[in-house]
Amino acid sequence: MSKNITDIDKNFVVEAQVKREGMSFYNIDNYPFAIYGIFREGHKYRRMPEAVAKSVADGVYGLHANTAGGRVRFKTDSKNISIITKMENPGKMPHFALTGSAGFDLYVKDTNGYNYIKTFTPPFDISDGYESGFAFEDKVLRDITINFPLYSDVCELLIGIDEDATLLEGDSYVDSPPMVYYGSSITQGGCASRAGSAYQGFISRMFDRDFINLGFSGSARAEDAMIDYICSLDMSVFVEDYDHNAPDVDHLKNTHEKLYKAVRKAHPDIPIIIMSRPKYYLTAEEKERFEIIRQTYGNAVAAGDKNVYLIDGRQLMEMAKNEGTVDDCHPTDLGFASMAKALGEVLAKIL
């Protein structure tokens, strides 16, 4: 007789409720919690204003409240950490782990950098939120970052700690505006197994930098309204990464250099990093697309831009090659780590 895997291996059990006795729960909208990469507007968190998203395209509007790149930071010496969250439209896809599309994960910062500790795992039948908890072995003050889901809308997040625990403001990121990433579903984080495994998460932890994720699955097409919004943002670095979503070669040709020039005009001094699609073996059309992207870079350099950089998508996947995706498109964690390695090597020279 077949059995549920949780009857065989208890490590697969997901607790449906968290401990409440002896715990205090706090809404992250209040001090001392600090929220990065997203903001509250109306009844949910968003990556860009709703009105702006609606003016760009239906796809951007449908995805702008997915909390990719969202983080909350704080310090506590609590042994127990719990979350209770209310959500809308939790991402459920056959090739994407729920822990990445709909889960939160927790990192602790110490003298060695950021250490992954725990995933707050959503139940398989998640519909409008869930709760999850974790217990450390000891009562020590820790600097904590919790990453938000990549493909779900979050309406509320409560964080629970022991009633007698200290709760303080977390450390800030390096004192500069956030990095801004614009691109496709890969930029948004599909199909990372955890929220913190998207390539921007690796980069953020490498350099202790804040960032904004403007990745839109199937919907990043460098529309004029999107370009205007990107140019309005205060940023320290801009990463242009939307090759996958340009519907054809002509569209890419008509928009790619246009986006670069607009951002450069609005931000004369910041580094701009141009990336082609992360893929190691290219089709004839993909090679043609790369030549368009390389021309944007070449024209920029010829015009005197000394702070523009090009990363070939083959270089992005050098460490992983074809082992780095789940479907010959969306990266696994290995693929995202490979992307972060290549991007990190460029950033290490310019930050």
XYZ file of N, CA and C in Angstrom, residues 26-152:
381
model
N 4.869 40.803 15.720
C 5.014 42.197 15.323
C 4.790 42.342 13.821
N 4.090 43.412 13.446
C 3.901 43.735 12.035
C 5.166 44.417 11.524
N 5.699 43.953 10.390
C 6.970 44.486 9.910
C 6.867 45.914 9.387
N 5.642 46.443 9.268
C 5.506 47.831 8.839
C 5.983 48.810 9.905
N 6.213 48.320 11.101
C 6.554 49.182 12.227
C 8.023 49.046 12.630
N 8.544 50.108 13.250
C 9.897 50.090 13.793
C 10.001 48.976 14.836
N 11.150 48.280 14.925
C 12.437 48.564 14.300
C 12.698 47.815 13.000
N 11.671 47.228 12.400
C 11.887 46.484 11.161
C 12.176 47.455 10.011
N 13.079 47.064 9.131
C 13.410 47.854 7.944
C 13.133 46.997 6.709
N 12.337 47.535 5.795
C 11.921 46.810 4.587
C 12.712 47.347 3.396
N 13.198 46.430 2.563
C 14.000 46.797 1.391
C 13.431 46.137 0.139
N 13.560 46.832 -0.983
C 13.204 46.249 -2.273
C 11.733 46.293 -2.617
N 10.881 46.530 -1.639
C 9.437 46.628 -1.826
C 8.917 47.715 -0.894
N 7.667 48.090 -1.080
C 7.042 49.083 -0.200
C 5.560 48.772 -0.130
N 4.940 49.223 0.946
C 3.493 49.018 1.077
C 2.756 50.131 0.353
N 1.813 49.725 -0.488
C 0.888 50.652 -1.134
C -0.463 49.969 -1.134
N -1.440 50.565 -0.436
C -2.739 49.918 -0.317
C -2.645 48.705 0.596
N -3.226 47.586 0.176
C -3.325 46.432 1.068
C -2.215 45.410 0.852
N -1.193 45.756 0.038
C -0.126 44.783 -0.206
C 1.189 45.497 -0.476
N 2.248 44.701 -0.524
C 3.568 45.218 -0.869
C 3.750 45.181 -2.388
N 4.532 46.126 -2.893
C 4.724 46.237 -4.333
C 6.182 46.585 -4.636
N 6.581 46.282 -5.885
C 7.930 46.641 -6.332
C 7.955 47.976 -7.066
N 6.816 48.427 -7.516
C 6.683 49.725 -8.166
C 5.255 50.199 -7.953
N 4.991 51.487 -8.094
C 3.636 51.978 -7.840
C 2.613 51.318 -8.763
N 1.441 51.032 -8.221
C 0.401 50.350 -8.982
C 0.024 51.127 -10.233
N -0.127 52.438 -10.121
C -0.549 53.242 -11.264
C 0.488 53.197 -12.380
N 1.757 53.209 -12.017
C 2.811 53.143 -13.026
C 2.798 51.777 -13.700
N 2.697 50.718 -12.900
C 2.652 49.370 -13.459
C 1.497 49.212 -14.434
N 0.352 49.765 -14.077
C -0.828 49.665 -14.942
C -0.607 50.404 -16.257
N 0.181 51.472 -16.228
C 0.426 52.260 -17.435
C 1.428 51.595 -18.373
N 2.186 50.624 -17.875
C 3.223 49.989 -18.695
C 2.633 48.899 -19.573
N 2.044 47.869 -18.932
C 1.498 46.726 -19.677
C 0.734 45.834 -18.715
N -0.192 45.044 -19.249
C -0.975 44.148 -18.400
C -0.075 43.171 -17.644
N 0.956 42.652 -18.317
C 1.835 41.699 -17.660
C 2.589 42.306 -16.497
N 3.084 43.508 -16.681
C 3.787 44.197 -15.591
C 2.823 44.481 -14.439
N 1.615 44.915 -14.784
C 0.618 45.172 -13.743
C 0.295 43.893 -12.969
N 0.187 42.772 -13.691
C -0.145 41.517 -13.028
C 0.952 40.990 -12.135
N 2.185 41.433 -12.360
C 3.325 40.893 -11.610
C 3.985 41.891 -10.660
N 3.589 43.158 -10.721
C 4.345 44.177 -9.988
C 4.261 44.011 -8.472
N 3.245 43.302 -7.993
C 3.131 43.074 -6.553
C 3.733 41.734 -6.131
N 4.235 40.936 -7.077
C 5.079 39.799 -6.677
C 6.285 40.373 -5.955
N 6.620 39.810 -4.817
C 7.581 40.485 -3.934
C 9.035 40.086 -4.182
N 9.390 39.758 -5.421
C 10.771 39.419 -5.752
C 11.714 40.536 -5.311
N 12.744 40.172 -4.587
C 13.707 41.155 -4.102
C 13.341 41.804 -2.798
N 12.159 41.515 -2.267
C 11.765 42.083 -0.984
C 12.542 41.464 0.169
N 12.914 42.284 1.139
C 13.610 41.804 2.335
C 13.177 42.605 3.551
N 13.234 41.982 4.721
C 13.039 42.692 5.979
C 14.202 42.352 6.893
N 14.718 43.375 7.600
C 15.902 43.189 8.447
C 15.611 43.659 9.866
N 16.209 42.953 10.818
C 16.084 43.304 12.235
C 17.109 42.499 13.018
N 17.258 42.828 14.294
C 18.118 42.063 15.191
C 17.284 41.543 16.353
N 17.596 40.352 16.794
C 16.933 39.798 17.970
C 17.805 38.710 18.576
N 17.623 38.501 19.884
C 18.301 37.383 20.546
C 17.309 36.247 20.838
N 16.165 36.286 20.193
C 15.146 35.261 20.402
C 15.621 33.907 19.889
N 15.339 32.876 20.651
C 15.622 31.521 20.183
C 14.612 31.092 19.131
N 13.375 31.543 19.275
C 12.310 31.166 18.351
C 11.993 32.312 17.397
N 11.899 32.001 16.114
C 11.486 32.964 15.094
C 10.333 32.337 14.317
N 9.219 33.054 14.235
C 8.064 32.549 13.491
C 7.566 33.613 12.532
N 6.863 33.173 11.503
C 6.186 34.113 10.620
C 4.728 33.697 10.473
N 3.876 34.699 10.341
C 2.487 34.505 9.938
C 2.257 35.486 8.798
N 1.875 34.973 7.639
C 1.748 35.837 6.481
C 0.402 35.658 5.795
N -0.118 36.765 5.282
C -1.299 36.742 4.431
C -0.844 37.061 3.010
N -1.317 36.272 2.044
C -0.838 36.378 0.684
C -1.979 36.319 -0.317
N -1.698 36.766 -1.519
C -2.601 36.598 -2.657
C -1.819 35.960 -3.800
N -2.492 35.165 -4.578
C -1.923 34.593 -5.803
C -0.570 33.922 -5.593
N -0.467 33.012 -4.626
C 0.828 32.338 -4.443
C 1.221 31.572 -5.697
N 2.464 31.765 -6.116
C 2.922 31.157 -7.361
C 3.010 29.650 -7.274
N 2.325 28.953 -8.158
C 2.369 27.487 -8.213
C 2.633 27.073 -9.654
N 3.806 26.490 -9.894
C 4.211 26.083 -11.234
C 4.864 24.712 -11.178
N 4.754 23.928 -12.237
C 5.266 22.562 -12.191
C 6.785 22.474 -12.120
N 7.489 23.519 -12.561
C 8.953 23.462 -12.603
C 9.615 24.404 -11.610
N 8.849 24.863 -10.620
C 9.321 25.910 -9.719
C 8.965 25.502 -8.293
N 9.964 25.344 -7.436
C 9.704 24.947 -6.055
C 8.888 26.013 -5.327
N 7.894 25.567 -4.561
C 7.087 26.501 -3.769
C 7.939 27.292 -2.780
N 9.027 26.697 -2.313
C 9.911 27.399 -1.380
C 10.490 28.659 -2.009
N 10.628 28.678 -3.354
C 11.113 29.871 -4.036
C 10.001 30.794 -4.472
N 8.949 30.229 -5.035
C 7.872 31.066 -5.570
C 6.991 31.656 -4.472
N 6.836 30.925 -3.360
C 5.895 31.367 -2.323
C 6.485 31.354 -0.912
N 7.741 30.996 -0.754
C 8.331 30.875 0.572
C 9.195 32.054 0.971
N 9.451 32.153 2.252
C 10.383 33.116 2.824
C 11.613 32.346 3.301
N 12.797 32.959 3.229
C 13.952 32.315 3.846
C 14.733 33.301 4.700
N 15.536 32.751 5.611
C 16.176 33.538 6.657
C 17.690 33.380 6.601
N 18.375 34.536 6.670
C 19.829 34.589 6.734
C 20.247 35.319 8.006
N 21.401 34.942 8.521
C 22.001 35.627 9.663
C 23.352 36.187 9.238
N 23.580 37.447 9.550
C 24.842 38.109 9.221
C 25.785 38.040 10.424
N 27.039 37.641 10.148
C 28.065 37.662 11.198
C 29.371 38.136 10.580
N 30.477 37.944 11.269
C 31.763 38.442 10.786
C 32.206 37.752 9.502
N 31.624 36.608 9.189
C 31.968 35.879 7.967
C 31.020 36.169 6.806
N 30.069 37.075 7.016
C 29.110 37.389 5.963
C 27.730 36.897 6.303
N 26.974 36.501 5.281
C 25.599 36.064 5.455
C 25.516 34.539 5.390
N 24.835 33.956 6.345
C 24.689 32.508 6.405
C 23.218 32.130 6.290
N 22.907 31.266 5.317
C 21.543 30.753 5.205
C 21.237 29.855 6.395
N 20.068 30.045 6.991
C 19.695 29.304 8.196
C 18.451 28.450 7.996
N 17.412 29.040 7.391
C 16.108 28.381 7.446
C 15.213 28.874 6.308
N 14.438 27.963 5.735
C 13.339 28.324 4.842
C 12.023 28.140 5.582
N 11.213 29.182 5.591
C 9.855 29.065 6.118
C 9.007 28.466 4.993
N 8.806 27.160 5.052
C 8.262 26.400 3.929
C 6.742 26.477 3.872
N 6.181 26.907 2.737
C 4.720 26.939 2.624
C 4.156 25.541 2.429
N 2.931 25.298 2.868
C 2.304 24.000 2.622
C 1.933 23.849 1.155
N 1.828 22.626 0.704
C 1.545 22.354 -0.705
C 0.206 22.952 -1.138
N -0.762 23.009 -0.216
C -2.093 23.522 -0.562
C -2.260 25.002 -0.206
N -1.177 25.747 -0.151
C -1.245 27.166 0.192
C -2.232 27.887 -0.716
N -3.047 28.781 -0.109
C -4.003 29.548 -0.906
C -3.969 31.033 -0.569
N -3.943 31.376 0.708
C -3.991 32.786 1.095
C -3.014 33.113 2.219
N -1.946 32.344 2.319
C -0.955 32.594 3.343
C -0.638 31.343 4.144
N 0.263 31.480 5.098
C 0.627 30.332 5.926
C 1.407 30.823 7.136
N 1.787 29.906 7.991
C 2.639 30.224 9.130
C 3.709 29.159 9.270
N 4.842 29.575 9.814
C 5.970 28.658 9.934
C 6.904 29.177 11.014
N 7.647 28.273 11.635
C 8.531 28.669 12.719
C 9.846 27.925 12.709
N 10.780 28.424 13.525
C 12.126 27.862 13.604
C 12.707 28.197 14.968
N 13.528 27.312 15.495
C 14.159 27.538 16.798
C 15.666 27.421 16.676
N 16.378 28.479 17.093
C 17.825 28.408 17.221
C 18.187 27.596 18.469
N 19.451 27.203 18.547
C 19.885 26.424 19.706
C 20.142 27.286 20.920
N 20.449 28.573 20.721
C 20.840 29.406 21.859
C 20.278 30.814 21.717
N 20.352 31.556 22.805
C 19.846 32.926 22.864
C 21.022 33.874 22.639
N 21.218 34.292 21.392
C 22.323 35.164 20.995
C 21.764 36.250 20.089
N 22.257 37.470 20.237
C 21.793 38.546 19.374
C 22.251 38.287 17.944
N 21.308 38.268 17.023
C 21.595 37.971 15.626
C 21.042 39.065 14.724
N 21.771 39.351 13.653
C 21.329 40.298 12.634
C 20.676 39.487 11.519
N 19.366 39.629 11.361
C 18.570 38.728 10.529
C 18.028 39.440 9.295
N 18.092 38.747 8.169
C 17.421 39.172 6.938
C 16.468 38.062 6.516
N 15.223 38.415 6.278
C 14.240 37.471 5.745
C 13.876 37.923 4.340
N 14.047 37.019 3.370
C 13.722 37.298 1.972
C 12.277 36.927 1.665
N 11.620 37.764 0.889
C 10.222 37.558 0.501
C 10.115 36.630 -0.712
N 8.927 36.055 -0.935
C 8.716 35.173 -2.085
C 8.962 35.875 -3.419
N 9.346 35.091 -4.414
C 9.684 35.627 -5.727
C 8.477 35.795 -6.645
N 7.450 34.949 -6.481
C 6.323 34.947 -7.419
C 4.986 34.910 -6.688
N 4.855 35.679 -5.637
C 3.599 35.753 -4.892
C 3.404 37.173 -4.391
